[in-house]
């Protein structure tokens, strides 16, 4: 069953913005981010308010670069990891923009790109923004342990990025246009019975493999047709599992073209286990790093595959396994 | 700024399904629901799994009535009140359908109708489903107190409905078609500084007023053009506030046409405070009751306005106020 949305009018990506915390700025991609927050509270009273503020600033930066005011955007698709996506609700409250709340765990940013591109491609709005965030301190205390406890982490565990990213898609070509959105593939929720919340890459890899295979089949494309295939936050271990799963299904994987945002965000020396994670991971790396490669022409065709682990603390405490979901979008640079 | 999505191809509503618990079945609308669950655990080990199972069953019933298998649906838009919308994730895992996770609190079902109708109208998929659920026991223990405590409630408090609803929209007219979707209006996040979680109607009414005014302005319609305008779960108190807010803005409110799903779901004698609430409230009342009125021709043009209160336990504990959001869809019955 075909799951790919084909965008005949190929919406333009006309603006992008990214932000991150100190640790992320010290990683290999640090120089690519637009804004670095040296205070992880951003002057707010709580980390939760800080995350909302980071998301607001990043989204506003993107909208302004697209030449609009927040109220003029067709719609902003937003989501984050906090219960009831409260960072997004608070960011949208400040922005006053038309708003769709979405949740695909760490795949949220790409889910929003798929929906936003559809909205623009279909002529329903002239522009749409996808924006997403995560914050190490909010995620850690919501999903794991109080930071003050200084808990040990397993080598397979991932590190929630303090980061945000926003992208604007438009029906109107402008001088600012970076790329066009060709298509997007909708995810399915897939569960391989992984119940270790410190092994998210393994939980998400099957959904990523499923979406990549589906996209390739629906579009008749393969690794040869892309300059880069970027996964969201499988981490180093999840990336290896993905390669195995793809090869099992007869996909010829070009390892040099396969980048994982989470595995790239931190250096192994930074003590972040298998790599970065969180909604802000694929959002900031896509808008900060990947789209800069597309903008300067060094990457022509880019596929981004966001991956999400659909767990909650309640589901974990009740012994449930962790299903995964993955959404993809395919971009083509203006300079290709 | 126009916020209304106009659907030129006017997707058909070809199937609907609803389910509820015992208390809801004993209310004034009890006879309209397709399935009543007498065991609030649905044979599952936890209320959370029970909610997921209720959502799965309801969605599957809807899809089967639409003549499809779950894997054949274009996409299912799903969301619920639990942290990380875990009921939806688990329902989608069992269904194996293409999946978009969304979150608009109690407005989620209408948000999903807006996005699904857009997807079908634009020709991206032949069919789309919106489905949503809530469960008194899961919501109570996540948002409020342990059930065993038997906490007292204020008169303005609302009662989370144990209920689910699903609707299928299609590009293809069939004998089963109930109505067509004319348009949908996107919400904005609006905050009037209400911080009482037992007064959700007051927190959501400003967003509902904003979306109704916007829709009327964008479409040139008013109360006179609809046979019914149904709000999601403002409750009895919120409904009064809405009328006041609309009249302040010069809207002529026809009180006889204004129904609130939450205020209608329970009888005042049932001890449910200001009325029902939860994602399952507008979902079940829309698919069970309202669409039956459209199907039999007693309501021709129906506007449904889902309302959501964007709070989390963390935001409440941190003393934050409660922003609201509202989405609307306008339907026209086949018999009109």
mmCIF file of C-alpha atoms in Angstrom, chain A residues 1-9 45-49 71-75 77 80-86 88-90 92-94 96-104 111 114-115 117-125 141-143 186-191 218 310-315 318 320-323 325 327, chain B residues 1-9 45-49 71-75 77 80-86 88-90 92-94 96-104 111 114-115 117-125 141-143 186-191 218 310-315 318 320-323 325 327:
data_model
loop_
_atom_site.group_PDB
_atom_site.id
_atom_site.type_symbol
_atom_site.label_atom_id
_atom_site.label_comp_id
_atom_site.label_asym_id
_atom_site.label_seq_id
_atom_site.Cartn_x
_atom_site.Cartn_y
_atom_site.Cartn_z
ATOM 1 C CA UNK A 1 0.000 0.000 0.000
ATOM 2 C CA UNK A 2 1.471 3.310 -1.143
ATOM 3 C CA UNK A 3 2.179 5.674 1.749
ATOM 4 C CA UNK A 4 3.969 8.471 -0.072
ATOM 5 C CA UNK A 5 2.520 11.960 -0.540
ATOM 6 C CA UNK A 6 3.794 13.388 -3.828
ATOM 7 C CA UNK A 7 3.987 17.165 -3.992
ATOM 8 C CA UNK A 8 3.406 18.166 -7.620
ATOM 9 C CA UNK A 9 3.978 21.850 -6.904
ATOM 10 C CA UNK A 45 11.914 30.349 36.109
ATOM 11 C CA UNK A 46 11.878 26.715 35.024
ATOM 12 C CA UNK A 47 13.458 24.488 32.401
ATOM 13 C CA UNK A 48 10.004 23.857 30.960
ATOM 14 C CA UNK A 49 9.448 27.561 30.373
ATOM 15 C CA UNK A 71 0.326 35.908 12.574
ATOM 16 C CA UNK A 72 0.863 35.883 8.814
ATOM 17 C CA UNK A 73 2.111 32.306 8.528
ATOM 18 C CA UNK A 74 -0.408 29.850 7.109
ATOM 19 C CA UNK A 75 0.105 27.433 9.978
ATOM 20 C CA UNK A 77 3.051 22.568 13.065
ATOM 21 C CA UNK A 80 7.878 18.369 21.660
ATOM 22 C CA UNK A 81 8.547 15.626 24.188
ATOM 23 C CA UNK A 82 6.957 17.178 27.242
ATOM 24 C CA UNK A 83 3.641 15.897 28.571
ATOM 25 C CA UNK A 84 0.831 17.482 26.554
ATOM 26 C CA UNK A 85 3.503 19.107 24.320
ATOM 27 C CA UNK A 86 3.401 22.037 26.669
ATOM 28 C CA UNK A 88 4.731 24.009 21.912
ATOM 29 C CA UNK A 89 1.531 25.278 23.469
ATOM 30 C CA UNK A 90 3.407 28.020 25.298
ATOM 31 C CA UNK A 92 2.380 29.139 20.086
ATOM 32 C CA UNK A 93 0.631 31.257 22.713
ATOM 33 C CA UNK A 94 3.406 33.845 22.503
ATOM 34 C CA UNK A 96 -0.198 34.025 18.117
ATOM 35 C CA UNK A 97 0.148 32.004 14.918
ATOM 36 C CA UNK A 98 -2.351 29.506 13.456
ATOM 37 C CA UNK A 99 -1.304 26.299 15.174
ATOM 38 C CA UNK A 100 -1.443 22.538 14.769
ATOM 39 C CA UNK A 101 -0.129 20.517 17.720
ATOM 40 C CA UNK A 102 1.411 17.236 16.616
ATOM 41 C CA UNK A 103 3.260 14.402 18.316
ATOM 42 C CA UNK A 104 5.534 11.811 16.768
ATOM 43 C CA UNK A 111 5.963 14.775 10.602
ATOM 44 C CA UNK A 114 5.187 16.385 5.729
ATOM 45 C CA UNK A 115 1.907 17.988 6.850
ATOM 46 C CA UNK A 117 4.378 20.691 2.737
ATOM 47 C CA UNK A 118 1.020 19.074 1.941
ATOM 48 C CA UNK A 119 -0.841 22.165 3.119
ATOM 49 C CA UNK A 120 1.292 24.456 0.957
ATOM 50 C CA UNK A 121 1.440 22.121 -2.043
ATOM 51 C CA UNK A 122 -2.337 21.763 -2.079
ATOM 52 C CA UNK A 123 -2.764 25.523 -2.139
ATOM 53 C CA UNK A 124 -4.517 25.649 1.231
ATOM 54 C CA UNK A 125 -1.999 28.153 2.614
ATOM 55 C CA UNK A 141 13.398 14.847 34.859
ATOM 56 C CA UNK A 142 10.225 13.866 33.077
ATOM 57 C CA UNK A 143 11.405 10.541 31.640
ATOM 58 C CA UNK A 186 3.776 8.546 6.210
ATOM 59 C CA UNK A 187 4.907 6.284 9.043
ATOM 60 C CA UNK A 188 3.341 3.204 10.565
ATOM 61 C CA UNK A 189 3.701 2.284 14.231
ATOM 62 C CA UNK A 190 5.965 -0.745 14.452
ATOM 63 C CA UNK A 191 6.951 -2.710 17.535
ATOM 64 C CA UNK A 218 6.621 4.181 -3.813
ATOM 65 C CA UNK A 310 6.372 5.986 21.352
ATOM 66 C CA UNK A 311 6.752 5.392 25.055
ATOM 67 C CA UNK A 312 5.672 7.173 28.206
ATOM 68 C CA UNK A 313 6.833 6.709 31.775
ATOM 69 C CA UNK A 314 3.493 5.024 32.495
ATOM 70 C CA UNK A 315 3.841 2.579 29.605
ATOM 71 C CA UNK A 318 3.617 -1.046 33.119
ATOM 72 C CA UNK A 320 5.061 -2.290 27.801
ATOM 73 C CA UNK A 321 7.429 -2.543 24.857
ATOM 74 C CA UNK A 322 8.401 0.558 22.867
ATOM 75 C CA UNK A 323 6.819 0.998 19.438
ATOM 76 C CA UNK A 325 7.332 5.442 14.055
ATOM 77 C CA UNK A 327 8.300 9.888 8.696
ATOM 78 C CA UNK B 1 -5.684 36.989 8.505
ATOM 79 C CA UNK B 2 -7.753 34.203 6.976
ATOM 80 C CA UNK B 3 -7.415 30.912 8.833
ATOM 81 C CA UNK B 4 -10.018 28.824 7.026
ATOM 82 C CA UNK B 5 -9.173 25.876 4.774
ATOM 83 C CA UNK B 6 -11.781 25.631 2.016
ATOM 84 C CA UNK B 7 -12.319 22.168 0.579
ATOM 85 C CA UNK B 8 -13.347 22.598 -3.052
ATOM 86 C CA UNK B 9 -13.877 18.875 -3.556
ATOM 87 C CA UNK B 45 -4.362 -5.231 32.670
ATOM 88 C CA UNK B 46 -4.472 -1.463 33.078
ATOM 89 C CA UNK B 47 -6.783 1.433 32.319
ATOM 90 C CA UNK B 48 -4.166 2.814 29.943
ATOM 91 C CA UNK B 49 -4.215 -0.373 27.876
ATOM 92 C CA UNK B 71 -3.768 -0.947 6.225
ATOM 93 C CA UNK B 72 -5.773 0.394 3.279
ATOM 94 C CA UNK B 73 -6.740 3.723 4.852
ATOM 95 C CA UNK B 74 -4.819 6.717 3.529
ATOM 96 C CA UNK B 75 -3.936 7.893 7.019
ATOM 97 C CA UNK B 77 -5.015 11.051 12.570
ATOM 98 C CA UNK B 80 -5.566 11.445 23.258
ATOM 99 C CA UNK B 81 -4.947 13.035 26.658
ATOM 100 C CA UNK B 82 -2.381 10.617 28.020
ATOM 101 C CA UNK B 83 1.265 11.600 28.247
ATOM 102 C CA UNK B 84 2.903 11.075 24.845
ATOM 103 C CA UNK B 85 -0.566 10.162 23.466
ATOM 104 C CA UNK B 86 0.245 6.576 24.322
ATOM 105 C CA UNK B 88 -3.050 6.376 20.162
ATOM 106 C CA UNK B 89 0.399 4.880 19.707
ATOM 107 C CA UNK B 90 -0.776 1.533 21.013
ATOM 108 C CA UNK B 92 -2.050 2.455 15.816
ATOM 109 C CA UNK B 93 0.439 -0.323 16.536
ATOM 110 C CA UNK B 94 -2.384 -2.874 16.548
ATOM 111 C CA UNK B 96 -0.896 -1.171 11.346
ATOM 112 C CA UNK B 97 -2.333 1.850 9.532
ATOM 113 C CA UNK B 98 -0.461 4.901 8.191
ATOM 114 C CA UNK B 99 -0.456 7.169 11.224
ATOM 115 C CA UNK B 100 -0.206 10.823 12.188
ATOM 116 C CA UNK B 101 -0.051 11.517 15.929
ATOM 117 C CA UNK B 102 -1.631 14.844 16.825
ATOM 118 C CA UNK B 103 -2.398 16.727 20.025
ATOM 119 C CA UNK B 104 -4.887 19.501 20.586
ATOM 120 C CA UNK B 111 -8.010 18.956 14.506
ATOM 121 C CA UNK B 114 -9.406 19.284 9.518
ATOM 122 C CA UNK B 115 -6.098 17.655 8.546
ATOM 123 C CA UNK B 117 -10.228 16.434 5.122
ATOM 124 C CA UNK B 118 -7.368 18.484 3.673
ATOM 125 C CA UNK B 119 -5.440 15.334 2.777
ATOM 126 C CA UNK B 120 -8.446 13.823 0.999
ATOM 127 C CA UNK B 121 -9.608 17.066 -0.621
ATOM 128 C CA UNK B 122 -6.149 17.697 -2.048
ATOM 129 C CA UNK B 123 -6.085 14.262 -3.646
ATOM 130 C CA UNK B 124 -3.148 13.085 -1.552
ATOM 131 C CA UNK B 125 -5.073 10.052 -0.249
ATOM 132 C CA UNK B 141 -4.977 9.487 37.868
ATOM 133 C CA UNK B 142 -2.733 11.303 35.429
ATOM 134 C CA UNK B 143 -4.131 14.800 35.913
ATOM 135 C CA UNK B 186 -7.314 26.494 12.191
ATOM 136 C CA UNK B 187 -7.007 27.468 15.843
ATOM 137 C CA UNK B 188 -4.728 29.913 17.615
ATOM 138 C CA UNK B 189 -3.489 29.418 21.162
ATOM 139 C CA UNK B 190 -5.211 31.974 23.354
ATOM 140 C CA UNK B 191 -4.703 32.603 27.058
ATOM 141 C CA UNK B 218 -13.607 33.949 6.498
ATOM 142 C CA UNK B 310 -3.338 23.189 26.867
ATOM 143 C CA UNK B 311 -2.136 22.366 30.353
ATOM 144 C CA UNK B 312 -0.018 19.635 31.912
ATOM 145 C CA UNK B 313 0.403 18.679 35.544
ATOM 146 C CA UNK B 314 3.860 20.266 35.401
ATOM 147 C CA UNK B 315 2.576 23.548 34.002
ATOM 148 C CA UNK B 318 4.497 25.667 38.159
ATOM 149 C CA UNK B 320 1.127 28.643 34.742
ATOM 150 C CA UNK B 321 -2.200 29.738 33.342
ATOM 151 C CA UNK B 322 -4.128 27.507 30.934
ATOM 152 C CA UNK B 323 -4.120 28.477 27.258
ATOM 153 C CA UNK B 325 -7.123 26.259 21.339
ATOM 154 C CA UNK B 327 -10.528 23.997 15.619
#
